[in-house]
Coordinates of C-alpha atoms in Angstrom, one line a residue:
M9 CA 6.9 8.2 10.5
E10 CA 4.3 6.6 8.9
K11 CA 2.5 9.1 7.2
L12 CA 3.1 10.1 3.5
K13 CA 5.0 13.6 3.4
L14 CA 5.0 15.8 0.4
L15 CA 7.4 18.2 0.9
L16 CA 7.7 19.6 -2.6
P17 CA 9.7 18.7 -4.2
I18 CA 10.8 16.5 -1.6
F19 CA 9.7 13.3 -0.8
V20 CA 10.7 11.5 2.0
C21 CA 10.0 7.4 2.4
A22 CA 8.7 7.0 5.7
L23 CA 9.8 3.8 7.9
T24 CA 13.4 4.1 6.7
S25 CA 16.0 6.6 5.6
C26 CA 15.2 7.0 1.9
T27 CA 14.1 10.6 0.5
Y28 CA 13.0 11.4 -2.8
S29 CA 14.6 15.3 -4.7
F30 CA 11.7 16.4 -7.4
I31 CA 13.5 19.4 -9.8
G32 CA 11.3 18.5 -13.3
S33 CA 11.5 15.5 -14.8
S34 CA 15.1 14.2 -12.8
S35 CA 15.1 12.6 -9.3
E36 CA 17.5 12.1 -5.9
I37 CA 17.6 9.3 -4.5
K38 CA 19.4 8.9 -1.1
Y39 CA 19.6 5.9 1.8
D40 CA 21.4 4.3 4.0
N41 CA 24.1 1.7 4.4
S42 CA 24.3 1.6 0.3
D43 CA 27.4 -0.5 0.0
Q44 CA 25.3 -3.5 1.8
Y45 CA 23.0 -4.4 -1.2
E46 CA 23.6 -6.6 -3.6
D47 CA 22.7 -5.5 -7.3
G48 CA 20.0 -7.9 -9.4
D49 CA 17.5 -10.3 -9.6
R50 CA 17.9 -12.7 -6.6
S51 CA 16.5 -15.8 -4.8
Y52 CA 16.5 -15.9 -0.8
S53 CA 15.9 -19.0 1.2
S54 CA 14.7 -18.5 4.7
S55 CA 12.1 -19.2 7.5
D56 CA 13.2 -15.9 9.4
I57 CA 12.1 -12.9 7.0
T58 CA 9.4 -10.7 9.1
E59 CA 9.8 -7.4 7.4
F60 CA 9.6 -5.4 4.5
N61 CA 10.3 -2.3 3.3
I62 CA 10.3 -0.8 -1.0
N63 CA 11.1 2.0 -2.0
W64 CA 10.3 2.0 -5.9
I65 CA 10.1 5.2 -7.0
S66 CA 8.4 4.2 -10.6
G67 CA 6.3 0.8 -11.8
S68 CA 4.4 -1.5 -10.6
V69 CA 4.7 -3.9 -6.7
K70 CA 3.9 -6.9 -7.7
F71 CA 3.3 -9.7 -4.5
V72 CA 2.7 -13.9 -6.1
I73 CA 3.1 -16.9 -4.1
N74 CA 6.0 -19.1 -3.9
N75 CA 4.5 -22.9 -3.8
D76 CA 7.7 -23.6 -1.6
N77 CA 9.9 -21.8 1.7
V78 CA 11.9 -19.7 -1.1
Y79 CA 11.7 -15.5 -1.5
T80 CA 12.1 -13.9 -5.1
F81 CA 13.5 -10.9 -6.2
K82 CA 12.9 -9.7 -10.0
S83 CA 12.3 -6.7 -11.6
N84 CA 12.2 -5.4 -15.5
D85 CA 12.6 -2.2 -17.1
V86 CA 9.0 -1.3 -18.8
T87 CA 10.1 1.7 -21.1
K88 CA 14.0 2.5 -21.5
N89 CA 16.6 2.7 -18.3
P90 CA 18.3 6.3 -18.9
D91 CA 20.7 4.1 -16.4
P92 CA 21.0 0.9 -17.2
K93 CA 23.7 0.4 -14.5
K94 CA 22.6 2.4 -11.5
L95 CA 18.9 2.1 -12.1
V96 CA 18.8 -1.4 -11.3
L97 CA 16.7 -3.7 -8.2
R98 CA 18.9 -3.0 -5.6
T99 CA 18.1 -5.4 -1.5
W100 CA 19.9 -5.8 1.2
I101 CA 18.7 -8.3 3.8
N102 CA 19.6 -7.6 7.5
E103 CA 18.2 -9.4 10.9
G104 CA 14.6 -10.2 9.4
V105 CA 13.9 -7.3 7.2
V106 CA 14.5 -6.8 3.1
N107 CA 15.4 -3.6 1.6
I108 CA 14.3 -2.7 -1.7
Q109 CA 16.1 0.0 -3.3
I110 CA 15.3 1.5 -7.1
G111 CA 18.9 1.9 -8.2
Y112 CA 21.7 3.2 -6.7
P113 CA 22.0 6.5 -5.0
G114 CA 22.3 9.5 -7.2
T115 CA 20.4 11.5 -9.6
Y116 CA 18.6 10.1 -13.1
N117 CA 15.7 11.4 -15.0
F118 CA 12.8 9.7 -14.6
N119 CA 10.5 11.0 -17.3
N120 CA 8.4 8.3 -18.9
F121 CA 10.9 5.9 -17.1
E122 CA 9.4 2.7 -15.5
K123 CA 11.1 -0.3 -14.2
N124 CA 8.4 -3.0 -12.5
L125 CA 9.0 -5.3 -9.5
E126 CA 7.8 -9.0 -8.1
I127 CA 8.4 -10.6 -5.3
G128 CA 7.7 -14.1 -4.7
L129 CA 6.7 -14.8 -1.0
P130 CA 6.1 -18.3 0.6
K131 CA 2.8 -19.2 1.9
K132 CA 3.5 -18.1 4.8
S133 CA 2.5 -14.6 7.6
I134 CA 4.8 -11.7 6.7
N135 CA 4.6 -9.2 9.9
T136 CA 5.5 -5.9 8.4
I137 CA 5.0 -4.8 4.5
S138 CA 5.6 -0.6 4.0
I139 CA 5.3 0.5 0.4
N140 CA 7.0 3.7 -0.3
T141 CA 6.3 5.2 -4.3
V142 CA 5.5 7.8 -6.4
G143 CA 3.6 6.3 -9.2
G144 CA 2.7 2.6 -10.6
Q145 CA -0.1 0.2 -9.2
I146 CA 0.3 -2.2 -6.3
E147 CA -1.3 -5.4 -6.8
S148 CA -1.4 -8.9 -4.0
N149 CA -3.0 -12.4 -4.5
N150 CA -3.7 -14.8 -1.7
F151 CA -1.0 -13.4 1.2
D152 CA -1.7 -13.2 4.8
V153 CA 0.4 -9.8 6.3
N154 CA -0.2 -8.8 10.1
T155 CA 0.3 -5.0 8.9
F156 CA 1.1 -3.2 5.0
I157 CA 1.5 0.3 5.1
I158 CA 1.8 1.9 1.6
N159 CA 2.6 5.5 0.8
S160 CA 2.0 6.9 -2.9
V161 CA 1.5 9.6 -4.4
S162 CA -1.4 8.5 -7.9
S163 CA -0.1 4.8 -7.1
N164 CA -3.9 2.2 -7.2
C165 CA -3.6 -0.7 -5.2
K166 CA -5.2 -4.1 -5.7
F167 CA -6.1 -6.8 -3.1
K168 CA -7.4 -10.3 -4.1
N169 CA -8.3 -12.9 -1.5
S170 CA -6.0 -11.7 1.1
N171 CA -6.2 -11.3 4.6
I172 CA -4.8 -8.4 6.4
N173 CA -5.0 -7.2 10.0
T174 CA -4.2 -3.3 9.4
L175 CA -4.0 -1.9 6.4
K176 CA -2.9 1.9 6.2
H177 CA -3.0 3.8 2.8
Y178 CA -1.3 7.8 2.6
T179 CA -1.9 9.1 -0.9
V180 CA -2.8 11.3 -2.9
S181 CA -4.8 10.7 -5.0
G182 CA -4.3 6.7 -5.6
N183 CA -7.0 4.2 -5.7
L184 CA -7.4 1.6 -3.0
S185 CA -9.3 -1.7 -4.0
F186 CA -9.9 -4.6 -1.6
N187 CA -10.6 -8.2 -1.6
G188 CA -10.8 -10.3 2.0
S189 CA -10.5 -10.7 5.7
L190 CA -9.4 -6.6 7.2
N191 CA -9.8 -5.7 10.8
H192 CA -8.2 -2.6 10.6
M193 CA -8.1 -0.1 7.5
V194 CA -7.0 3.7 7.8
N195 CA -7.3 5.4 4.2
N196 CA -5.9 9.0 3.5
S197 CA -6.1 10.7 0.5
T198 CA -6.7 14.0 -1.3
G199 CA -9.0 12.3 -4.3
G200 CA -8.4 8.2 -4.1
N201 CA -11.1 6.1 -4.3
A202 CA -11.6 3.2 -1.2
N203 CA -13.5 0.1 -2.1
C204 CA -13.5 -2.0 0.3
E205 CA -14.8 -6.2 0.2
N206 CA -14.5 -7.2 3.6
D207 CA -14.9 -10.7 4.6
S208 CA -14.2 -10.4 8.4
S209 CA -16.3 -10.2 11.4
N210 CA -15.5 -7.2 12.9
A211 CA -13.5 -4.1 11.6
T212 CA -13.0 -0.6 12.1
V213 CA -12.6 1.3 9.1
S214 CA -10.8 5.3 9.2
V215 CA -11.0 7.4 6.2
N216 CA -10.3 10.9 5.5
T217 CA -10.3 12.4 2.0
V218 CA -11.7 15.8 0.5
S219 CA -13.0 13.9 -2.3
G220 CA -12.5 10.7 -2.7
E221 CA -15.7 8.2 -2.5
T222 CA -15.7 5.4 0.0
N223 CA -17.6 2.3 -1.0
Y224 CA -17.6 -0.8 2.1
T225 CA -19.0 -3.7 2.0
F226 CA -19.7 -7.1 4.2
N227 CA -21.1 -10.4 4.9
N228 CA -21.5 -10.9 8.8
G229 CA -22.6 -8.0 11.6
G230 CA -24.4 -4.5 11.3
F231 CA -22.5 -1.4 11.2
V232 CA -22.1 1.9 12.6
A233 CA -21.0 4.7 10.1
S234 CA -20.9 8.5 11.1
L235 CA -19.6 11.0 7.4
N236 CA -18.6 13.9 8.3
T237 CA -19.1 16.4 5.3
V238 CA -19.5 19.8 3.8
S239 CA -21.6 17.9 0.4
G240 CA -21.2 14.1 0.5
H241 CA -23.8 11.4 0.4
F242 CA -24.5 8.5 2.4
Y243 CA -26.4 5.4 1.2
S244 CA -27.3 1.3 2.1
N245 CA -28.2 -1.2 0.8
V246 CA -30.3 -1.9 4.4
E247 CA -32.8 -0.2 6.6
Y248 CA -30.4 2.3 9.1
T249 CA -31.2 4.4 11.3
T250 CA -30.6 7.7 11.3
N251 CA -29.4 10.3 14.4
N252 CA -27.2 13.4 12.8
N253 CA -24.2 12.3 10.7
T254 CA -24.6 8.6 12.8
Y255 CA -26.1 5.2 10.9
T256 CA -26.7 2.6 12.0
Y257 CA -27.7 -0.9 11.4
A258 CA -28.4 -4.6 13.8
E259 CA -25.2 -5.5 15.7
P260 CA -22.5 -2.9 14.9
N261 CA -19.7 -5.0 14.0
H262 CA -18.0 -2.5 11.8
N263 CA -17.8 0.9 13.1
I264 CA -16.3 3.3 10.6
E265 CA -15.7 6.8 10.0
V266 CA -15.7 9.3 6.8
N267 CA -14.6 13.1 6.9
S268 CA -14.9 14.6 3.9
T269 CA -15.8 17.8 1.9
S270 CA -17.3 16.2 -0.7
G271 CA -16.8 12.3 -0.9
G272 CA -19.5 10.2 0.4
L273 CA -19.8 6.7 1.9
S274 CA -21.6 3.7 0.5
I275 CA -22.2 0.9 2.6
Y276 CA -23.6 -2.7 0.8
K277 CA -24.1 -6.0 3.2
K278 CA -23.8 -8.7 0.7

């Protein structure tokens, strides 16, 4: 399951056996193999890690690049921790997959609580990163990932100088900002905006939104774009041809499709 599922009052984490249930300000966390996890900050030296499954209910998730072949996992409480013994960073590394949880299974009061997570990566390619979160910023700079999947309610995501083959972003109101090289992007939201500055020569982009705005900037080639909308508007800084709701400029190396109620599409060539 990749797509965000808001089964209110339940948030079901994708690609893992993790479930968050919300009742007022209280939340219940459930996941399998709890006895396999280690508590607290840690480092791990290995060349066989290929995948990350991260479940982080509140607070930011930041990726940094380490200079050696070491993975590091650190967390800090931004606000007062309602249960410091159980709401601790937990990691389980199993057959090349790093599983990360914000705490032990149980019921907690997350009202106004934030815990930030920092993950240090060697300068090497990662196959898959999946993040499931409610709120808090997701941030990464200068890293290389084949597939990056984000399921959130309101998290803002910022990628700088990153190389990602496939980026999938499912959210209610979170914004997406990407800068780097990207080949495939899926952005499904209710009201979140998407801004993509893409250095890749070829790309496919699919956006489904109610009111979110989509801004796409490219360097090379041209585009073919479709905007299926009730009241959204199309704009580009180049001269394009129009056929109903399809817009074409030069060789269509970038294929962009947006479906919206009121959200618009703007395409810029540098």
